[in-house]
mmCIF file of C-alpha atoms in Angstrom:
data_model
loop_
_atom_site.group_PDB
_atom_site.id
_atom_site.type_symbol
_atom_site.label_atom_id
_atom_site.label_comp_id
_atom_site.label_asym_id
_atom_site.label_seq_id
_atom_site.Cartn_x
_atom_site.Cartn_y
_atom_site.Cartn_z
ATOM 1 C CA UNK A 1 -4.045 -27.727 14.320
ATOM 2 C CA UNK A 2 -7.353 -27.328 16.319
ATOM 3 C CA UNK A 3 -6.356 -24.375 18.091
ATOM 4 C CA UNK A 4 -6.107 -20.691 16.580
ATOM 5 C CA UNK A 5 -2.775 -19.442 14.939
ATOM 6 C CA UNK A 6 -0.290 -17.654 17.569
ATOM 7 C CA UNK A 7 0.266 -14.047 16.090
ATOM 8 C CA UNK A 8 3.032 -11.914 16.486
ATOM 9 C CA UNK A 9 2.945 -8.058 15.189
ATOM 10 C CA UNK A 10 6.550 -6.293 14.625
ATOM 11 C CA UNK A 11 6.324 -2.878 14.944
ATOM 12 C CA UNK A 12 3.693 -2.505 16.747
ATOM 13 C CA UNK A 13 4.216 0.967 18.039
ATOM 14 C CA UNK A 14 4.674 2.191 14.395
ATOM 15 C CA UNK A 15 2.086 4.357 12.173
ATOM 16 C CA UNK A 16 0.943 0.981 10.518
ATOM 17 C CA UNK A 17 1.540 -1.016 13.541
ATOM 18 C CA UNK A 18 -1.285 1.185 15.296
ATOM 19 C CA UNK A 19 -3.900 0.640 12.125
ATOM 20 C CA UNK A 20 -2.751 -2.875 12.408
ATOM 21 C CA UNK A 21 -3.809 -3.384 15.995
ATOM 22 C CA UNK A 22 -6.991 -1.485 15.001
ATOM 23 C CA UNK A 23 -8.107 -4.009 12.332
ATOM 24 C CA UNK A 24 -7.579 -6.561 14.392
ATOM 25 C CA UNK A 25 -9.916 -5.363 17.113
ATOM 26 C CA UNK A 26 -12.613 -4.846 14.412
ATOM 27 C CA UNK A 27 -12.138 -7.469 12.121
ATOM 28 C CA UNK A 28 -13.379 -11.198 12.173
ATOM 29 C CA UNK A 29 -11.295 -12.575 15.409
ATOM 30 C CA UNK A 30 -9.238 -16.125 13.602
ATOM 31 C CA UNK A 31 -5.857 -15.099 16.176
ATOM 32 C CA UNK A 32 -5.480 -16.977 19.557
ATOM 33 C CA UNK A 33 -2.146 -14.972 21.746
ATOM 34 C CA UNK A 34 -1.311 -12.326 19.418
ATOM 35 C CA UNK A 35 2.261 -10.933 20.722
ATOM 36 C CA UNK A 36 3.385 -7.241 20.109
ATOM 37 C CA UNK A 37 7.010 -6.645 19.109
ATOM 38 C CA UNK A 38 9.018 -3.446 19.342
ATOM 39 C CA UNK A 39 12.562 -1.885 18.939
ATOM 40 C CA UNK A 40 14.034 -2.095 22.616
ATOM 41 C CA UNK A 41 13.288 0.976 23.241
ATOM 42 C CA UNK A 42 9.466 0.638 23.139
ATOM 43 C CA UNK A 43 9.919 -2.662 25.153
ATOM 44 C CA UNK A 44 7.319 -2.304 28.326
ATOM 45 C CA UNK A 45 4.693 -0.101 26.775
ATOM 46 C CA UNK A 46 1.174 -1.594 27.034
ATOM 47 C CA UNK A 47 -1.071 -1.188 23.868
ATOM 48 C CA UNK A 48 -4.423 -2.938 23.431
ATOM 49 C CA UNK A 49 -5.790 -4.889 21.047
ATOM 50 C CA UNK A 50 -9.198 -6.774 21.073
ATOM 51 C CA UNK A 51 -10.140 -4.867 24.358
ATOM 52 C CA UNK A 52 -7.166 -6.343 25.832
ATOM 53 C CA UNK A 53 -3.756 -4.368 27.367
ATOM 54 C CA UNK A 54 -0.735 -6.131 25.876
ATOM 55 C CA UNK A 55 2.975 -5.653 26.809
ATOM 56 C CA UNK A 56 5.240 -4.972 23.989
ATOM 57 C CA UNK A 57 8.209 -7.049 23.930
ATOM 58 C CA UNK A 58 11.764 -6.205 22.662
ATOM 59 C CA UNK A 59 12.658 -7.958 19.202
ATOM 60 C CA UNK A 60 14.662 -11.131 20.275
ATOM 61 C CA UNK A 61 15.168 -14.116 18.643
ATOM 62 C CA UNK A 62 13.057 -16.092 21.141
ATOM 63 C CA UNK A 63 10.025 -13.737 20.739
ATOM 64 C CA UNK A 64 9.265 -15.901 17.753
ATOM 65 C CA UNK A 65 9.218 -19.020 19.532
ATOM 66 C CA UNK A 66 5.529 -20.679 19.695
ATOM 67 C CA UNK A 67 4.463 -17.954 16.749
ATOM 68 C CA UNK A 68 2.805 -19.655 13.610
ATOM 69 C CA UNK A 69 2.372 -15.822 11.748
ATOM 70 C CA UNK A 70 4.853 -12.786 12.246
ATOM 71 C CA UNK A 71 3.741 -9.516 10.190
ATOM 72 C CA UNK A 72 6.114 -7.009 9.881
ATOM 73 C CA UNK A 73 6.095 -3.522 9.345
ATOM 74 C CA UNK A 74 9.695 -2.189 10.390
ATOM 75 C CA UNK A 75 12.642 -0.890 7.904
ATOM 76 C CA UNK A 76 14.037 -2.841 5.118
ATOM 77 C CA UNK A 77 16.774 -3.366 7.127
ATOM 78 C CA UNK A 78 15.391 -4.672 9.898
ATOM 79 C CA UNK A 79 13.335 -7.080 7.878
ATOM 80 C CA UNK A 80 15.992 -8.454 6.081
ATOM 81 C CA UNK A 81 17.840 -8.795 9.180
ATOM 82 C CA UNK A 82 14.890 -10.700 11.596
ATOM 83 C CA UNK A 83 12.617 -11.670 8.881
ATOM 84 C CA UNK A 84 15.024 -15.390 8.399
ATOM 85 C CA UNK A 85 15.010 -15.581 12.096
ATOM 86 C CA UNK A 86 11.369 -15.293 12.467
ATOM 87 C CA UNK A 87 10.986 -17.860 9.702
ATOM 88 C CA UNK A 88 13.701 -20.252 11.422
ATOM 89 C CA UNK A 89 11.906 -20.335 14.547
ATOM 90 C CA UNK A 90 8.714 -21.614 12.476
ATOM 91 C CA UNK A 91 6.707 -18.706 11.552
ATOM 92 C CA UNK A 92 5.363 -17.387 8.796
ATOM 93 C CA UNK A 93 6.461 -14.077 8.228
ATOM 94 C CA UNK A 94 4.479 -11.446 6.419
ATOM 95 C CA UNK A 95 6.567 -8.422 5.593
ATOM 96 C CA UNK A 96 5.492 -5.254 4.846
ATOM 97 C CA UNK A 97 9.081 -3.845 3.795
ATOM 98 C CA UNK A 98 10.632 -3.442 0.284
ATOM 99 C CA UNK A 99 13.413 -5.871 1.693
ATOM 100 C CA UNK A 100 11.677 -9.056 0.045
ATOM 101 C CA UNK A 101 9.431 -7.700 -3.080
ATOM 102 C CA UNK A 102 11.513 -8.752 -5.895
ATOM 103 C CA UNK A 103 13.310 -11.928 -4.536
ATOM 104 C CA UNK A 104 11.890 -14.874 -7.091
ATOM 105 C CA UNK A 105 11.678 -17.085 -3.799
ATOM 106 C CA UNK A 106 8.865 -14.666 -1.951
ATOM 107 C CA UNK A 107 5.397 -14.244 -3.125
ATOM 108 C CA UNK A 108 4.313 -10.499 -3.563
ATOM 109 C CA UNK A 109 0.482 -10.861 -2.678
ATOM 110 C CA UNK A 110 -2.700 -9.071 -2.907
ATOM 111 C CA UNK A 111 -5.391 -11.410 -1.521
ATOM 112 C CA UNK A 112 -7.971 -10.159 -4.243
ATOM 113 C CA UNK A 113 -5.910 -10.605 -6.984
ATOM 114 C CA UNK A 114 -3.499 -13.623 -6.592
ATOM 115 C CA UNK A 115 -4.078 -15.370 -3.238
ATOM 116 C CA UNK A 116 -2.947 -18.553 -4.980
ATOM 117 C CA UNK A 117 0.220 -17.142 -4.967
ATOM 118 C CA UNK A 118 0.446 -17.064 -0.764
ATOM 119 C CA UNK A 119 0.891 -21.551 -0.689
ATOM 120 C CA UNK A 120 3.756 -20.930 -2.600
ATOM 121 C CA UNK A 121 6.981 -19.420 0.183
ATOM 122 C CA UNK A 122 10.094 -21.410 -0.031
ATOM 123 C CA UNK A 123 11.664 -18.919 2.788
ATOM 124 C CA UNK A 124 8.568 -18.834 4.528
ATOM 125 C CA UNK A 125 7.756 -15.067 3.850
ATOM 126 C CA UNK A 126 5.539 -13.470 2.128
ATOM 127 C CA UNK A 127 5.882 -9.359 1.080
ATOM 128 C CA UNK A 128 3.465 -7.199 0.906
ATOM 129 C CA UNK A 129 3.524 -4.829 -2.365
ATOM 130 C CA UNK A 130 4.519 -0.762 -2.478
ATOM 131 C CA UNK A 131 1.744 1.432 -1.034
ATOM 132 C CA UNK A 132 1.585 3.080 -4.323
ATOM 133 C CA UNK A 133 1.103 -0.168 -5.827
ATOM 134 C CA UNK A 134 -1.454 -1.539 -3.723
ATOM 135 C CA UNK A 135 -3.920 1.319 -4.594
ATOM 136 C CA UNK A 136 -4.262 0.993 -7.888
ATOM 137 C CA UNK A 137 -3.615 -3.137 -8.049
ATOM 138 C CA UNK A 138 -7.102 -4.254 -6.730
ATOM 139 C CA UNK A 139 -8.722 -2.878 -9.783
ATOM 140 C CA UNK A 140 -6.869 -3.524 -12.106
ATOM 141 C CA UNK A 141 -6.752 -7.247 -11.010
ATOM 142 C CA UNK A 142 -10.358 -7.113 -11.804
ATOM 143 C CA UNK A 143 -10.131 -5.500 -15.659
ATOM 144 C CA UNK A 144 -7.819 -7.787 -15.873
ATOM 145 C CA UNK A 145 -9.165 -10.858 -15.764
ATOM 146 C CA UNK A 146 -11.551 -10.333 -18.067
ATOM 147 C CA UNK A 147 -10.179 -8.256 -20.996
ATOM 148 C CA UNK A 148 -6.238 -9.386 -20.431
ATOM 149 C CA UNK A 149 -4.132 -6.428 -19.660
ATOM 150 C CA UNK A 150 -1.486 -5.023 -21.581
ATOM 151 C CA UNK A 151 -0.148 -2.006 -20.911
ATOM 152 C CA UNK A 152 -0.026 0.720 -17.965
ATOM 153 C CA UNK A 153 0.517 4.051 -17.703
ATOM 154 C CA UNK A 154 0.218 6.108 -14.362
ATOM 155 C CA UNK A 155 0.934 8.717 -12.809
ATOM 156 C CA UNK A 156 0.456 8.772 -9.208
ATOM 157 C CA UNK A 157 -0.279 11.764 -6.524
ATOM 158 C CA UNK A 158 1.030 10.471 -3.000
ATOM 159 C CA UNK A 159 0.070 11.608 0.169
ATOM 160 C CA UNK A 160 2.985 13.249 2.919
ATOM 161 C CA UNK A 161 2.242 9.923 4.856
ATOM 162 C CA UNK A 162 3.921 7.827 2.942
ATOM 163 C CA UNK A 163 6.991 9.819 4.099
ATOM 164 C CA UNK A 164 6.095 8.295 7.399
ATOM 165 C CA UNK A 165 5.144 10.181 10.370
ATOM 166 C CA UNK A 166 7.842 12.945 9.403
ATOM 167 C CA UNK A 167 6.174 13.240 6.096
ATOM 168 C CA UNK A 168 3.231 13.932 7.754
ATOM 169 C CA UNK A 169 4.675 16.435 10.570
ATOM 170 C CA UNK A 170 6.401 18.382 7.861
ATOM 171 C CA UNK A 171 2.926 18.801 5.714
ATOM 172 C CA UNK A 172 1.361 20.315 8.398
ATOM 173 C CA UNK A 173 4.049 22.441 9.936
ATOM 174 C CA UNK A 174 4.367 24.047 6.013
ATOM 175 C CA UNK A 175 0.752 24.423 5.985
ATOM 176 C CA UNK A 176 0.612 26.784 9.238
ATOM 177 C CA UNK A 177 3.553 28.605 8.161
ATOM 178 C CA UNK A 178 1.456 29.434 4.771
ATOM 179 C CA UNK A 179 -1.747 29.900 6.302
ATOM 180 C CA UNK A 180 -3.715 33.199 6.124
ATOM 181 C CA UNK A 181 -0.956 35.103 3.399
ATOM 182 C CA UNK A 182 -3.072 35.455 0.561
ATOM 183 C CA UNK A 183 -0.418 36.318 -1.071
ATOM 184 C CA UNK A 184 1.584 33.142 -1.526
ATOM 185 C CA UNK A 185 1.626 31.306 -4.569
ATOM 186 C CA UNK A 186 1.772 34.556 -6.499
ATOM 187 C CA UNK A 187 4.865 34.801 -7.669
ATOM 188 C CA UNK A 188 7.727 32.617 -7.913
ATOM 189 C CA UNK A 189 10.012 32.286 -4.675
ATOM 190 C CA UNK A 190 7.261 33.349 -1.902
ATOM 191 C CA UNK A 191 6.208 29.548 -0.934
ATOM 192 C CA UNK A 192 9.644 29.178 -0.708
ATOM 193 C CA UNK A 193 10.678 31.892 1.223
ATOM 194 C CA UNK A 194 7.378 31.441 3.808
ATOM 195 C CA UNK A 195 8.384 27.831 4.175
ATOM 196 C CA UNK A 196 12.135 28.002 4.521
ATOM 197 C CA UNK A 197 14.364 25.184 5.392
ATOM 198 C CA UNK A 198 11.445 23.036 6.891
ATOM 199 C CA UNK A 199 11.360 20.759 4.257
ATOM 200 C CA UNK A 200 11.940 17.057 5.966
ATOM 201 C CA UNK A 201 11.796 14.595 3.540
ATOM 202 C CA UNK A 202 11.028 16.395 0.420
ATOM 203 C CA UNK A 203 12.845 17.774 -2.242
ATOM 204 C CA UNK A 204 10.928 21.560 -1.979
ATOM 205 C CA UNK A 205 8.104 22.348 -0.313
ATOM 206 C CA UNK A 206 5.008 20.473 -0.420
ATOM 207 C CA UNK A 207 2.388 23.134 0.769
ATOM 208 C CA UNK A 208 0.918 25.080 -1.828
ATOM 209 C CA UNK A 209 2.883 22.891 -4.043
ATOM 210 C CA UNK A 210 3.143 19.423 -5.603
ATOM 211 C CA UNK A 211 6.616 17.523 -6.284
ATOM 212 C CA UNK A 212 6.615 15.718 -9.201
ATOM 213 C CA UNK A 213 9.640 12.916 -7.315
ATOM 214 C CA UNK A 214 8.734 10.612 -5.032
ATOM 215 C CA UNK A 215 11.424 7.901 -3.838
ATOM 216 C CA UNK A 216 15.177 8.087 -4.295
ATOM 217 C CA UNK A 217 17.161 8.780 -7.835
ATOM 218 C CA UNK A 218 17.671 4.815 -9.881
ATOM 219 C CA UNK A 219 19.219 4.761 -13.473
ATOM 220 C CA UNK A 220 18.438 7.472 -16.621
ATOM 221 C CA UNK A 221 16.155 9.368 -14.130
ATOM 222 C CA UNK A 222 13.527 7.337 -12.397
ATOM 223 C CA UNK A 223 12.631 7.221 -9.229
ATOM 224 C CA UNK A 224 12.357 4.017 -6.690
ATOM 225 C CA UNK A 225 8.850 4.449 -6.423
ATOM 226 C CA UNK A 226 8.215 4.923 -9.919
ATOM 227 C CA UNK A 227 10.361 1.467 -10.465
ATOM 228 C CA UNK A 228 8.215 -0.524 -7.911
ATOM 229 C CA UNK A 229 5.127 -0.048 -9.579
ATOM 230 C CA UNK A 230 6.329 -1.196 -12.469
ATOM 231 C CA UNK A 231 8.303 -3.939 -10.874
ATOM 232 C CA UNK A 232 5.518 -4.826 -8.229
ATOM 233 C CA UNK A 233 2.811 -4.978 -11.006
ATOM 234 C CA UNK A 234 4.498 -7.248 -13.067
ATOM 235 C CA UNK A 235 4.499 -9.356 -10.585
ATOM 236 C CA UNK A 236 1.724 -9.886 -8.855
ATOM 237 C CA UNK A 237 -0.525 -10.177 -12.324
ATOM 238 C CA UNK A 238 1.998 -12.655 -13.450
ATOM 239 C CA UNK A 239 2.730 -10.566 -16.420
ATOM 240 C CA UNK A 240 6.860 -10.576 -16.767
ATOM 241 C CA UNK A 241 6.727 -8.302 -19.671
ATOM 242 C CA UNK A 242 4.189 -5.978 -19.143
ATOM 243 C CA UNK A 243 4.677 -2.307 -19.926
ATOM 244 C CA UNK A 244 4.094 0.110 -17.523
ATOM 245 C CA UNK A 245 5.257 3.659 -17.300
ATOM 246 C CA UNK A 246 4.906 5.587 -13.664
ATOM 247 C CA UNK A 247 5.506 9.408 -12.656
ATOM 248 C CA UNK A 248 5.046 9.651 -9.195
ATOM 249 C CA UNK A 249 3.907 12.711 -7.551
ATOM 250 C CA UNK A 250 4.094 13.748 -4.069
ATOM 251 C CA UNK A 251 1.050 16.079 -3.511
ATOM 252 C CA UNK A 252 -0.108 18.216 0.001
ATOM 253 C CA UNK A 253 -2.671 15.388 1.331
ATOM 254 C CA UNK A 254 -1.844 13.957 4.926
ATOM 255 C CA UNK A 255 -3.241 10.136 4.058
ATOM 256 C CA UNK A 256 -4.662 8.806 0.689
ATOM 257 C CA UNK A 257 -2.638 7.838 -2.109
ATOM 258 C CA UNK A 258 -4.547 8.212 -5.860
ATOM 259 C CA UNK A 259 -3.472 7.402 -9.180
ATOM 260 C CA UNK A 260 -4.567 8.560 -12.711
ATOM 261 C CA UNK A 261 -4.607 5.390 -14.666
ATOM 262 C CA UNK A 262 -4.495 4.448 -18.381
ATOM 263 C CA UNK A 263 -4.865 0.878 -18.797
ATOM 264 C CA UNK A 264 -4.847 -0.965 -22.422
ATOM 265 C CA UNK A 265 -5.988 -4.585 -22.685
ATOM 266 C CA UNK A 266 -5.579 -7.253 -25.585
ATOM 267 C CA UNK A 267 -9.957 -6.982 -25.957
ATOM 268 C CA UNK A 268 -11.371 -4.277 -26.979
ATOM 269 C CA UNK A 269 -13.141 -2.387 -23.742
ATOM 270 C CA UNK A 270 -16.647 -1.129 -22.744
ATOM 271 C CA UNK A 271 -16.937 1.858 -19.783
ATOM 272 C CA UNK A 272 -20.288 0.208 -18.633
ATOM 273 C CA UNK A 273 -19.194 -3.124 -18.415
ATOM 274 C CA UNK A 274 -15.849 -1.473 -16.387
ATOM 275 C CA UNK A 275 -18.139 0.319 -14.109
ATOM 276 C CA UNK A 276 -20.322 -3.358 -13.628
ATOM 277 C CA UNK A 277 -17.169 -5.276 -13.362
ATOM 278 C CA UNK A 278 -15.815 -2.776 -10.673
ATOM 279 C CA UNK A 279 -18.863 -2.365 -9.008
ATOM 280 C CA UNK A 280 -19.098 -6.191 -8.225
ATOM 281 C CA UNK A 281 -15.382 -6.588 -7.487
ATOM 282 C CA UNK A 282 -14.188 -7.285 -3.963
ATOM 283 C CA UNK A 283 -12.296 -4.613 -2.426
ATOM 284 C CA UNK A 284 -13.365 -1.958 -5.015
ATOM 285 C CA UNK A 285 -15.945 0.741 -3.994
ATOM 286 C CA UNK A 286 -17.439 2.730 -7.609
ATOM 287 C CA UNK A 287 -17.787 6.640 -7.069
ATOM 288 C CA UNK A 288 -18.412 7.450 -10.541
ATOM 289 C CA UNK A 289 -20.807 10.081 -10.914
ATOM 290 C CA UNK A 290 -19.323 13.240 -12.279
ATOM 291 C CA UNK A 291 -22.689 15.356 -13.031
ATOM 292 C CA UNK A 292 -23.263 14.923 -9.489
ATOM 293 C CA UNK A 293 -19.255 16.074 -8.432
ATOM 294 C CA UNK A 294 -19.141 12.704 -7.251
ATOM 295 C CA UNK A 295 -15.295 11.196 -7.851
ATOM 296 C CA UNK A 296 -12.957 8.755 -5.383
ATOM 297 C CA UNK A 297 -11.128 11.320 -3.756
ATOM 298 C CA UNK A 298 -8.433 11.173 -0.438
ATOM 299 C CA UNK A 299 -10.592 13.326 1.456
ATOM 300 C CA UNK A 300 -13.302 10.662 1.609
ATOM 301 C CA UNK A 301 -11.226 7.616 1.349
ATOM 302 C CA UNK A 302 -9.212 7.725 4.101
ATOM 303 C CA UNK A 303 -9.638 5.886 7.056
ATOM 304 C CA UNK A 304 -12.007 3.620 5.067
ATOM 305 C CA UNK A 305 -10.406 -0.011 3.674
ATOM 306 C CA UNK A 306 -11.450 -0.224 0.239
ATOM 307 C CA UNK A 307 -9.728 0.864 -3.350
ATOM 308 C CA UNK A 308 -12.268 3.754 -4.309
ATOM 309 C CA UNK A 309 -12.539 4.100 -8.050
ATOM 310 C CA UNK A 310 -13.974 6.366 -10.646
ATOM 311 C CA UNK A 311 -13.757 8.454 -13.671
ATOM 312 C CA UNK A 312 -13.970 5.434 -15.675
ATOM 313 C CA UNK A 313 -13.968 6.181 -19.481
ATOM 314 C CA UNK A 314 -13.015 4.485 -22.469
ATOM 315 C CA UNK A 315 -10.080 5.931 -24.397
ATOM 316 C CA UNK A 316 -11.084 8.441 -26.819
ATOM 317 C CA UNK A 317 -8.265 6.991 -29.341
ATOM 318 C CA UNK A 318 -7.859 3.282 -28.450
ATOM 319 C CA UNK A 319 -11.141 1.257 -27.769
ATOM 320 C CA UNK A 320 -8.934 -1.446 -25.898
ATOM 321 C CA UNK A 321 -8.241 1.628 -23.453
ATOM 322 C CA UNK A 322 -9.628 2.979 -20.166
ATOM 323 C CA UNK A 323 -8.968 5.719 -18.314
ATOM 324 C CA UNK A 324 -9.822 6.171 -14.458
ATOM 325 C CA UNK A 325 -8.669 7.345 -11.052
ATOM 326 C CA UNK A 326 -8.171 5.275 -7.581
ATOM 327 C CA UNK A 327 -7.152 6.290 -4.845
ATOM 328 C CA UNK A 328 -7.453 4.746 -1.239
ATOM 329 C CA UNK A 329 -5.762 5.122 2.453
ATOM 330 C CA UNK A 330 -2.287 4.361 1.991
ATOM 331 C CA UNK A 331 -2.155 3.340 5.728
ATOM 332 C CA UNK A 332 -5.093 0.618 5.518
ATOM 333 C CA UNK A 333 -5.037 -1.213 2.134
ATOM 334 C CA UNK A 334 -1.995 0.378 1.321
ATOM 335 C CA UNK A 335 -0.166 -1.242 4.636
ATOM 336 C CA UNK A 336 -1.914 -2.545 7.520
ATOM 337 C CA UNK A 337 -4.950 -3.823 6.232
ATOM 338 C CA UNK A 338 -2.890 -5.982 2.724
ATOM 339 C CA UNK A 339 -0.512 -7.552 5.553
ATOM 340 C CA UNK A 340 -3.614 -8.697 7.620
ATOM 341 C CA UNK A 341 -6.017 -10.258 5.194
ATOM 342 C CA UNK A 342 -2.433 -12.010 3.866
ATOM 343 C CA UNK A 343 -2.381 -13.297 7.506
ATOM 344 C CA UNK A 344 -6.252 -14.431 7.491
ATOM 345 C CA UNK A 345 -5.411 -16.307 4.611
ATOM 346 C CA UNK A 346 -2.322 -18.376 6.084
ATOM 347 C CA UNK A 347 -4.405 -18.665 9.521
ATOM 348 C CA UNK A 348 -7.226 -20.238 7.602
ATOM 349 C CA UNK A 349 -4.875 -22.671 5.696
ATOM 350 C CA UNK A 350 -3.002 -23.424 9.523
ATOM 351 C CA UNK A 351 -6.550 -24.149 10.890
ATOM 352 C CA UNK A 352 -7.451 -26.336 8.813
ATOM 353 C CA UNK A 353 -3.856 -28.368 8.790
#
């Protein structure tokens, strides 16, 4: 096909639908009519993309007509629901939700690591892996390949947003309530009793606090989120039996998901090799200079697209071990930006057809 791809964004009113309607104002333009999709209720609104005002239309079955790519950041639900419409009416749909991660017939793709995998969609969708997943999977991808990894263990320190908008809202309505009472944090109970019953999606109070849980309650303990990285990893490395252990944390950061990482490989590793291999990997920024306080850190990774990485040292006990932390915008890579360059890669493969 000579002409550019038809796009169609669902959700596009959403937390991720708005960084998704940024990147594609700023990124390289490969889209012809890109349509915005909505719940009904949003139906009407105009939003702009590429310096343009669009009209949001209500999800339909017809919406889909005349659309080559559909990404789609909306609940599981919803996804499982429209997603096999969206495909039936021709398009390739890109999902964002959990509804599709672990079904043998869908890809789970990260462009950097196994874009391969993207030609290969039997339903015609594609899912996009677990935020928590996605900031830790670009570099590891990368060790990967060259030393052949073995074994993971995490644990992970999640930001409010990936509570959603509520996460967020809660963070910072705990966070006023605490401010200025030097006091809190002293004793047991006074966080709690400062915060009260404001706790929205959390377990206890996340302000002045951090909550080791992050997901809902699975088998012997674990927690969904915990079980996706796992899961999701496996996965996209192609590595059935890998082992990986997670503890997920939920920690009081608005946007930027990090991870404390101990990876073990089949070679025996070198931390200057890591930091070269890292340094020249796509997707990966290196901030790795600790005499200088210099570490990858939320605070400076958010709103910025790449997997920041540091803290890179070989295990003091197992010289086929490395130890490091990530961390990147859970919004961008960890969402919008993954589900995009997933749709760059179909559009190129439609152009060229």
């Amino acid at each position: 096909m000579a002409d550019r791809p038809t796009l169609a964004v669902v959700g596009a009113t959403g937390a991720v639908g708005t960084v998704m309607l940024e990147l594609l104002t700023a990124r390289k333009n490969v889209w012809g009519e890109i349509r915005l999709i909505a719940s009904p209720r949003s139906a009407g609104k105009t939003l702009t993309v590429r310096g343009e005002e669009v009209i949001v239309q209500a999800l339909a079955p017809e919406v889909f007509d005349g659309v080559d790519v559909a990404m789609f950041d909306v609940p599981d639900e919803v996804s499982m629901e429209w997603g096999p419409i969206a495909a039936a009416r021709g398009a390739i749909v890109v999902d964002n939700s959990g509804a599709f991660r672990m079904d043998p017939q869908v890809p789970l793709v990260v462009p950097e690591v196994n874009p391969e995998a993207a030609r290969n969609r039997p339903k015609g969708i594609i899912s996009n892996p677990n935020c928590t997943t996605l900031t830790m999977i670009v570099a590891i991808g990368a060790l990967h390949r060259e030393y052949g990894l073995r074994e993971l263990i995490v644990a992970s320190y999640q930001a409010a947003s990936g509570a959603g908008q509520v996460g967020v809202d809660t963070l910072l309505n705990q966070i006023n309530k605490v401010a200025g009472d030097r006091a809190l944090g002293s004793r047991a109970g006074n966080v709690r009793q400062a915060i009260g019953e404001d706790l929205g999606p959390f377990p206890a109070p996340l302000a002045l606090n951090v909550v080791p849980w992050a997901g809902s309650l699975r088998e012997n303990g674990w927690s969904s989120e915990e079980l996706k990285v796992r899961n999701e990893s496996r996965k996209i490395l192609g590595l059935p039996d890998l082992k990986v252990s997670a503890t997920c944390v939920r920690v009081p950061v608005v946007t930027g998901h990090s991870l404390a990482v101990h990876a073990v490989f089949g070679a025996e590793v070198d931390a200057e090799e890591c930091n070269e291999l890292l340094r020249g990997a796509p997707g990966v920024v290196l901030v790795d200079d600790p005499g200088a306080g210099e570490f990858p850190m939320p605070a400076d990774a958010v709103g910025t697209d790449p997997t920041w990485v540091g803290r890179i040292r070989r295990a003091l006990d197992d010289p086929r071990a490395i130890d490091m932390f990530v961390t990147g915008d859970n919004l961008r890579k960890g969402a919008a930006l993954n589900t995009a360059q997933i749709a760059e890669l179909l559009a190129a493969e439609l152009t060229k057809s």
